[in-house]
Short mmCIF file of C-alpha atoms in Angstrom, two decimals:
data_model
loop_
_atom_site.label_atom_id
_atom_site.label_comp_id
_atom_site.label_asym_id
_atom_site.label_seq_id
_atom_site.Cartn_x
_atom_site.Cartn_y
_atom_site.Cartn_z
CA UNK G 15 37.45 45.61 -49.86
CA UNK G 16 38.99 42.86 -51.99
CA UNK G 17 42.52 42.98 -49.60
CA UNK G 18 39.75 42.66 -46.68
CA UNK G 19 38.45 39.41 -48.18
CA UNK G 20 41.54 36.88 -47.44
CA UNK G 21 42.01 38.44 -44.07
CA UNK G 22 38.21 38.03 -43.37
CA UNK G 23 38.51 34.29 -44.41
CA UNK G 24 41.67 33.51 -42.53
CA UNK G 25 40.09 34.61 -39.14
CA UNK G 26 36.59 32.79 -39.91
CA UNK G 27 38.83 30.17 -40.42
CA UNK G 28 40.55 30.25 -37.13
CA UNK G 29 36.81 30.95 -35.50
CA UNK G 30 35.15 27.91 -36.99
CA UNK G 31 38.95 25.46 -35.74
CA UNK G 32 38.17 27.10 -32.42
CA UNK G 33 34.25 26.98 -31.93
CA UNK G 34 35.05 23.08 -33.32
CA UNK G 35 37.42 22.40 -30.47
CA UNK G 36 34.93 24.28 -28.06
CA UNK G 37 32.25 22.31 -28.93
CA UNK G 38 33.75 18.85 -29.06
CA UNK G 39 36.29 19.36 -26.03
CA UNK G 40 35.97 22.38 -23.51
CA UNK G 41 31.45 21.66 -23.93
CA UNK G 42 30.73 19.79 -20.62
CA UNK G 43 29.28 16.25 -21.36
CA UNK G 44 25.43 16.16 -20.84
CA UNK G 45 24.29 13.79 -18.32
CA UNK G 46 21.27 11.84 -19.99
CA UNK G 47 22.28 11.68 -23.71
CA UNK G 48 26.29 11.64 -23.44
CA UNK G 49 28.20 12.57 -26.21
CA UNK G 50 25.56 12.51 -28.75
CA UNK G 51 24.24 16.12 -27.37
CA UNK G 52 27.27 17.98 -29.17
CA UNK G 53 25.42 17.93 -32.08
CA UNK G 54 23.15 20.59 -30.80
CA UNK G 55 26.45 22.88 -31.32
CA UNK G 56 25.87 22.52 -35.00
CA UNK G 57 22.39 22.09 -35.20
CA UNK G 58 21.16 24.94 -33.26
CA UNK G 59 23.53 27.27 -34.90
CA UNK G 60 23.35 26.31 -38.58
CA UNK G 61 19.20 27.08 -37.52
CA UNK G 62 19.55 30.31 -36.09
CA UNK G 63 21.80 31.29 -39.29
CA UNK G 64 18.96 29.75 -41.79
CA UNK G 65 16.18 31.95 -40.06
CA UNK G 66 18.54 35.30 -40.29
CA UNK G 67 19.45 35.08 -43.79
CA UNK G 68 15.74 34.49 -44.44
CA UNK G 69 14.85 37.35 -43.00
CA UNK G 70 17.12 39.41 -44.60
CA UNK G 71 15.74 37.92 -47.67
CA UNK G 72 12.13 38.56 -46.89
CA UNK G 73 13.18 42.52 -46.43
CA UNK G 74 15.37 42.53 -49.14
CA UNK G 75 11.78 40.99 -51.36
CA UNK G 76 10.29 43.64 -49.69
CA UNK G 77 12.11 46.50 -50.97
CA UNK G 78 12.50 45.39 -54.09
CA UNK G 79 8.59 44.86 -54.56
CA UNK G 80 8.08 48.34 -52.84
CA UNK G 81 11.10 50.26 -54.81
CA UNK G 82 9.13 49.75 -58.00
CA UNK G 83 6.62 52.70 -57.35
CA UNK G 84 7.69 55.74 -55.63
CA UNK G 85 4.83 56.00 -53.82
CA UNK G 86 4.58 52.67 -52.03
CA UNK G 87 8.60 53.18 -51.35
CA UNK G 88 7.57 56.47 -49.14
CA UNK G 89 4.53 54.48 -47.72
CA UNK G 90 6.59 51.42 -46.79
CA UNK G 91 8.96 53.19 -45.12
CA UNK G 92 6.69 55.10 -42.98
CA UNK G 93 5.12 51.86 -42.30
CA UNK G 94 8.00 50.15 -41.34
CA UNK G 95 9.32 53.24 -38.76
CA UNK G 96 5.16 52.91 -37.34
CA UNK G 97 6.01 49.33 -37.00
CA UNK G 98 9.24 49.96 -35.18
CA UNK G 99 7.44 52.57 -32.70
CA UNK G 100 4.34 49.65 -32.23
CA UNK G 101 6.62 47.08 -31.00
CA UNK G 102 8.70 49.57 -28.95
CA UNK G 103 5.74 50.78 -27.12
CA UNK G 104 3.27 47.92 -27.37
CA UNK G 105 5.16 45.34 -25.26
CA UNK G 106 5.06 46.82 -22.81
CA UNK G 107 1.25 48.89 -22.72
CA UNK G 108 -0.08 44.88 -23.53
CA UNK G 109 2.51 43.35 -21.32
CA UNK G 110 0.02 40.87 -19.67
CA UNK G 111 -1.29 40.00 -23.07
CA UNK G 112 2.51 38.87 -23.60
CA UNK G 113 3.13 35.22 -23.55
CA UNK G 114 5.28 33.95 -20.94
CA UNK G 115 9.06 34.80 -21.12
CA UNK G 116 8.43 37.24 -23.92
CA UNK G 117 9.47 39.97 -22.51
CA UNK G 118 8.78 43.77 -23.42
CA UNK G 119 12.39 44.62 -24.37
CA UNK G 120 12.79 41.64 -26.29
CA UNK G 121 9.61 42.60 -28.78
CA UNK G 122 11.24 46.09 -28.79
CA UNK G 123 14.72 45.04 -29.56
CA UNK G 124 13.57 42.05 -32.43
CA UNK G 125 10.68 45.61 -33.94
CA UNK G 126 14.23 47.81 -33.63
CA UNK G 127 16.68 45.58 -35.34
CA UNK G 128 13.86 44.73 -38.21
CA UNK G 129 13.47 48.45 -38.88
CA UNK G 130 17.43 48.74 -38.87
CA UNK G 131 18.22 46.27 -41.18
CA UNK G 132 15.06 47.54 -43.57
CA UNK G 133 17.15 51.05 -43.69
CA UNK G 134 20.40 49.83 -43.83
CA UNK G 135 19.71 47.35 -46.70
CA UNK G 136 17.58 50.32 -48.24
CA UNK G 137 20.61 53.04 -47.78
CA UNK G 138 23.35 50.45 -49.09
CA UNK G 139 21.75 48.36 -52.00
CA UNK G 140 20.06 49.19 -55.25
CA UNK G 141 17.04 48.09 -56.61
CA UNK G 142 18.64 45.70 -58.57
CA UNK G 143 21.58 45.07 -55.44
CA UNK G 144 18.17 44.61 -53.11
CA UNK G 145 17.27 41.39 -55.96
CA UNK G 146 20.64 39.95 -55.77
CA UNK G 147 20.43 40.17 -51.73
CA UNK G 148 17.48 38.33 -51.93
CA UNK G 149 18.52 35.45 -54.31
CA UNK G 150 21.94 35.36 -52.19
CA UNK G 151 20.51 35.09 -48.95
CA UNK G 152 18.08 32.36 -49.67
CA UNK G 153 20.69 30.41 -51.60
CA UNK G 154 23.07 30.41 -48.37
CA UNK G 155 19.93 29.97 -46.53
CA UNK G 156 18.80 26.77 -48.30
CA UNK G 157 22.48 25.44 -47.42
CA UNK G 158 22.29 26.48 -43.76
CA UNK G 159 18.83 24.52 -43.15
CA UNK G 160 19.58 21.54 -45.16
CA UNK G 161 22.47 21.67 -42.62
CA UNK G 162 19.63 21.80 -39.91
CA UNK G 163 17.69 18.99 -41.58
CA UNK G 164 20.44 16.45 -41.88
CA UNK G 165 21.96 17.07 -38.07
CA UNK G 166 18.42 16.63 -36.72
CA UNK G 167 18.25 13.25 -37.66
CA UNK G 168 21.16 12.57 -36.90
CA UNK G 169 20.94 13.36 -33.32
CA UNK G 170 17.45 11.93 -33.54
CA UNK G 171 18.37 8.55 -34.60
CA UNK G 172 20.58 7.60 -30.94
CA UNK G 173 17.98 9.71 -28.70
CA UNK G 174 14.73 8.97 -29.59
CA UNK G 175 15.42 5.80 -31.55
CA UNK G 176 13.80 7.30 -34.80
CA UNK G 177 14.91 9.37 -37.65
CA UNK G 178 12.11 11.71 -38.00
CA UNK G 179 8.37 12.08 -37.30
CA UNK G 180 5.62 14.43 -38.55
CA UNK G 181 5.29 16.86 -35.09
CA UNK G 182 5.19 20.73 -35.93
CA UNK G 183 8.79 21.96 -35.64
CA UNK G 184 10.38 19.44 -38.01
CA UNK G 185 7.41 19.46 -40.13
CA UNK G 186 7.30 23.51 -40.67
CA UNK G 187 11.25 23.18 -41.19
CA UNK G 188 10.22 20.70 -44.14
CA UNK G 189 8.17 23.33 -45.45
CA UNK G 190 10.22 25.94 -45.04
CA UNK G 191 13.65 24.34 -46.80
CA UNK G 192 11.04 23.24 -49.99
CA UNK G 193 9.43 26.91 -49.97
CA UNK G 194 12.94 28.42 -50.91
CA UNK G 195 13.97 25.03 -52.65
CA UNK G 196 10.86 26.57 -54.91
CA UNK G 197 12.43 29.60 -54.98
CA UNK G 198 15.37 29.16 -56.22
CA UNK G 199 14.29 26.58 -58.71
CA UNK G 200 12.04 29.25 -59.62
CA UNK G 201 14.62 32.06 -60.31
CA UNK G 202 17.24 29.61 -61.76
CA UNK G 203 14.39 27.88 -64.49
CA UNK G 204 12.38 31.05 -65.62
CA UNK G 205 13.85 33.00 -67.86
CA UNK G 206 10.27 35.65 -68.29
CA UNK G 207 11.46 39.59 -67.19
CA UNK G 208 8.93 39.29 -64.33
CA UNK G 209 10.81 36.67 -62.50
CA UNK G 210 12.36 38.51 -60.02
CA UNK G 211 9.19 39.82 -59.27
CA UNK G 212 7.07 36.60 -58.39
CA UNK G 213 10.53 35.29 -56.53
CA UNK G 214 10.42 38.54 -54.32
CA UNK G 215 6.64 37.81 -54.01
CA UNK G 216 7.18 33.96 -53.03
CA UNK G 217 10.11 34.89 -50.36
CA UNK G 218 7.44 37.31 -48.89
CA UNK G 219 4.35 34.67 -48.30
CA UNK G 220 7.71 31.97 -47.47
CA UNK G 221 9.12 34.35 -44.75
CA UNK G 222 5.43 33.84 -42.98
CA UNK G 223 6.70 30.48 -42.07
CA UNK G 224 9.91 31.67 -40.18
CA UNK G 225 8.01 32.59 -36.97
CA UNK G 226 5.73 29.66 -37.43
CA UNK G 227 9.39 27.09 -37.47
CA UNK G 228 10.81 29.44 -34.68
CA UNK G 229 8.02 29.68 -32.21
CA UNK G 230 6.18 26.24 -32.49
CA UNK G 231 7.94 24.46 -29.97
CA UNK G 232 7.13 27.55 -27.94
CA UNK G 233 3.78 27.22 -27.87
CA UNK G 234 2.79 23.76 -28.85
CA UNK G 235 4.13 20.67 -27.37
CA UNK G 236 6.47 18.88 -29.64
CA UNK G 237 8.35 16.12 -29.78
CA UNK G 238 11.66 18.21 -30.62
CA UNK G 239 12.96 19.51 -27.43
CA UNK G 240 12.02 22.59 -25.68
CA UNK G 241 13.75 26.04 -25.91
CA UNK G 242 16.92 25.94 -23.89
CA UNK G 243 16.99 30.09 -24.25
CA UNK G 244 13.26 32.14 -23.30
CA UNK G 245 10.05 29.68 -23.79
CA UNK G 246 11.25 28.83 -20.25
CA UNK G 247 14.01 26.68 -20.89
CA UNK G 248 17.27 26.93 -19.60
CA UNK G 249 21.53 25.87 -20.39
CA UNK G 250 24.34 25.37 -18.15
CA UNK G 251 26.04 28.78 -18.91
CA UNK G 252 29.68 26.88 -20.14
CA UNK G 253 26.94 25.28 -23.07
CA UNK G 254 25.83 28.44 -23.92
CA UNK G 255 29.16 29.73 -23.82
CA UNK G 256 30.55 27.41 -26.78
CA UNK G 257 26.98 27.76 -28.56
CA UNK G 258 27.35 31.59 -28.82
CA UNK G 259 30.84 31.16 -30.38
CA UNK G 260 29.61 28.49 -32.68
CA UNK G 261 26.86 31.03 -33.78
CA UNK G 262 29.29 33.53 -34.27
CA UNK G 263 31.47 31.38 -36.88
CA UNK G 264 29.15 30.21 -38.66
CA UNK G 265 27.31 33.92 -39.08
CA UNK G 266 31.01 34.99 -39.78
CA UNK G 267 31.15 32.06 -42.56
CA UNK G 268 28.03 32.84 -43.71
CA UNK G 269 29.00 36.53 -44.32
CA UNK G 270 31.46 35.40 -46.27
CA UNK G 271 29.74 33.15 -48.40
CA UNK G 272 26.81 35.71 -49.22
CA UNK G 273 29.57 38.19 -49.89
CA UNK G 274 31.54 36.43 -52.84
CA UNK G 275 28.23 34.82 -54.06
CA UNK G 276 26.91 38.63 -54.48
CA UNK G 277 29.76 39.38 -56.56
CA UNK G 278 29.60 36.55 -58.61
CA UNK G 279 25.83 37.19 -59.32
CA UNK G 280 26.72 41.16 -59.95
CA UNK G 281 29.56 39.74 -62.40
CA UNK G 282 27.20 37.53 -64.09
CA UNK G 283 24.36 39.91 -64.68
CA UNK G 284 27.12 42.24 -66.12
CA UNK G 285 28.22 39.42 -68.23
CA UNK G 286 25.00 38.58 -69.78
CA UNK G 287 24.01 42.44 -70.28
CA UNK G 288 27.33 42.99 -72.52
CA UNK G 289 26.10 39.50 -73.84
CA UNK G 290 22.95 40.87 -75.07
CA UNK G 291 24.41 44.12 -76.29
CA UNK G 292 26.66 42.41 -78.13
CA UNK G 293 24.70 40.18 -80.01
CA UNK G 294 22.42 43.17 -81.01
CA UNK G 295 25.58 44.83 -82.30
CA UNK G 296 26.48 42.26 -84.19
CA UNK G 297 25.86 42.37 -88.13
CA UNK G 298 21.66 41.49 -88.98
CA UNK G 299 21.08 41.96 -85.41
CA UNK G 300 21.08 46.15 -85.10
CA UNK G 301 18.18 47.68 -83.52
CA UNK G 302 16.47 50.02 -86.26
CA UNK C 17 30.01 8.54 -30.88
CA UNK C 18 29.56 7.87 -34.29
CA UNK C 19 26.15 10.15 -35.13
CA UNK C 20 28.54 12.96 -33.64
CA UNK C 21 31.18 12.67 -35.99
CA UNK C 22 28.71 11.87 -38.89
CA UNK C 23 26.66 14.51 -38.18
CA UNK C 24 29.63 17.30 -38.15
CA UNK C 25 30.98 15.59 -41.16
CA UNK C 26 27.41 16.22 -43.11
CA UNK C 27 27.35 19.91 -41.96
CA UNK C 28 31.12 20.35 -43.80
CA UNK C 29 30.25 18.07 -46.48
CA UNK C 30 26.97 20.44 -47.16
CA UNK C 31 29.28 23.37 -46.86
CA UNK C 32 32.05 22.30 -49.46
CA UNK C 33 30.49 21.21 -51.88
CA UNK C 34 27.93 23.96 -51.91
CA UNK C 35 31.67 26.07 -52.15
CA UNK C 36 32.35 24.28 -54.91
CA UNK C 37 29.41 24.90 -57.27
CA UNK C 38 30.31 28.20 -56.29
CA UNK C 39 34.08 28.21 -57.27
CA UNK C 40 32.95 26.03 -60.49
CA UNK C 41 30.32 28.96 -61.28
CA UNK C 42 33.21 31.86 -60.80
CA UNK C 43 35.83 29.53 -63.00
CA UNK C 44 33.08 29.53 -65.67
CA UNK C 45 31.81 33.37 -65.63
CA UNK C 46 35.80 33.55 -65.80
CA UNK C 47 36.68 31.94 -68.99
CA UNK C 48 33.08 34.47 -70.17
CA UNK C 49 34.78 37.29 -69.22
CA UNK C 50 37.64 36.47 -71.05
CA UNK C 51 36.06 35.63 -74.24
CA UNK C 52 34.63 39.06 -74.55
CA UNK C 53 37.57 41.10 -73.34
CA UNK C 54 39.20 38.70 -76.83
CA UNK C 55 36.03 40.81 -78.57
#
């Protein structure tokens, strides 16, 4: 895994020089706002990144809350496949109740990939691997939508001829970048053994505001523009060409980043164990 | 023109120097490790 590393970094590398030159080159101009519009190949990105490592963070709180009793493990995972089987079937038995372009398969495929990633996080990380997830993801997270907050203005600024304004999508972003500010402040400032605990508990009431950030400007009229994919928006397909590629660097980068910060945390909680033992080793400080 | 560029310089500012508390964090834990492998 470690010779894997370099070679990982060197193609994310050439991904993120080529998405670049995608999105400020081959991109075709956009009529009304000109050059300014490119942004939205960062932007959009960098936001679809923020909400995935969020909700790997809310599972990974999940598990590790759940993973502390047998009992609620077993439950929660039954739960979670019932969940799975719901959203499968129920998009399409309430199919009219369905808002419009949310379709069947897509509630299926987003109840599907949930469930999958639940498993897969359970069958690969420990209780104590399912913590450091957590605290990783949000970390990278908190980097990726401060990313989202400072391009938005940015773009902002030239199109609308203001820098920000209190409608629900930017608002709920807010909130959502100072919930897992919170968090992290919380896990890097307490030092009591039930820390990770009331983190895992915060990242699960936090995670609430995801869908809230993701589907406002679906159902609410916003200032911040409409979806340009479902919601019944739409993208010249050579602009969603360079945004997909964009997405995929900066997921690629992102894996990356969560990876050697998980080491370094698993180093560093090794560290301070062998710490600890030591200095009850040492002489006047032996257990009796 | 300019909100472009600044904008795409912000996201790799962001990026780096969130990559460097990182690097500065691993150079630290480092010099830890170190110390008690000298133990």
């Amino acid at each position: 895994m470690k010779k894997a590393f370099p070679i990982l970094g060197l193609l994310t590398a050439v991904l993120l020089s080529y998405a670049l030159y995608e999105a400020l080159v081959v991109a075709p101009q956009e009529q009304t706002m000109g050059d300014v519009q490119r942004i939205f190949y960062y932007h959009v990105p960098s936001a679809w990144t923020a909400f995935l490592l969020f909700a790997i963070n809310f599972l990974a709180s999940v598990l590790y809350l759940v993973r502390r009793n047998p009992q609620t493990d077993r439950i929660a995972n039954w739960v979670v496949m019932a969940l799975a089987v719901l959203t499968c079937t129920g998009g399409y038995v309430f199919r009219s109740a369905l808002p419009k372009d949310v379709y069947p398969s897509s509630v299926a495929t987003t109840g599907i990939a949930i469930a999958g990633l639940y498993f897969l996080i359970r069958k690969y990380f420990s209780e104590q691997g399912t913590d450091i997830l957590a605290l990783t993801t949000a970390e990278v997270g908190v980097v990726f939508c401060t990313v989202v907050l400072v391009t938005g203005p940015l773009w902002a600024r030239p199109v609308w001829g203001i820098w920000w304004t209190w409608d629900l999508r930017l608002t709920s972003t807010l909130v959502l970048w100072l919930i897992y500010v919170s968090y992290l402040v919380l896990r890097r400032f307490s030092s009591s053994g039930e820390t990770p605990v009331l983190a895992a508990a915060l990242a699960v009431f936090g995670a609430l505001d995801v869908p809230l950030v993701y589907f406002s400007i679906w159902f609410f009229r916003t200032q911040h523009p409409q979806p340009v994919i479902g919601g019944g928006g739409s993208i010249d397909p050579r602009m969603l060409h360079v945004l997909l590629i964009n997405w995929l660097a900066f997921l690629c980068f992102a894996f990356l980043v969560c990876w050697s910060r998980y080491r370094l945390e698993r180093i560093q909680r090794d560290v301070e164990e062998t710490q600890a033992l030591e200095a009850l080793l040492e002489p006047g400080g032996q257990v009796r | 023109m300019s909100y472009l560029y600044a904008a795409y310089a912000a996201t790799w500012l962001i990026h780096v120097t969130y990559l460097i508390t990182v690097f500065r964090r691993y150079s630290r834990l480092k010099k830890e490790v170190e110390q008690l492998a000298k133990k």
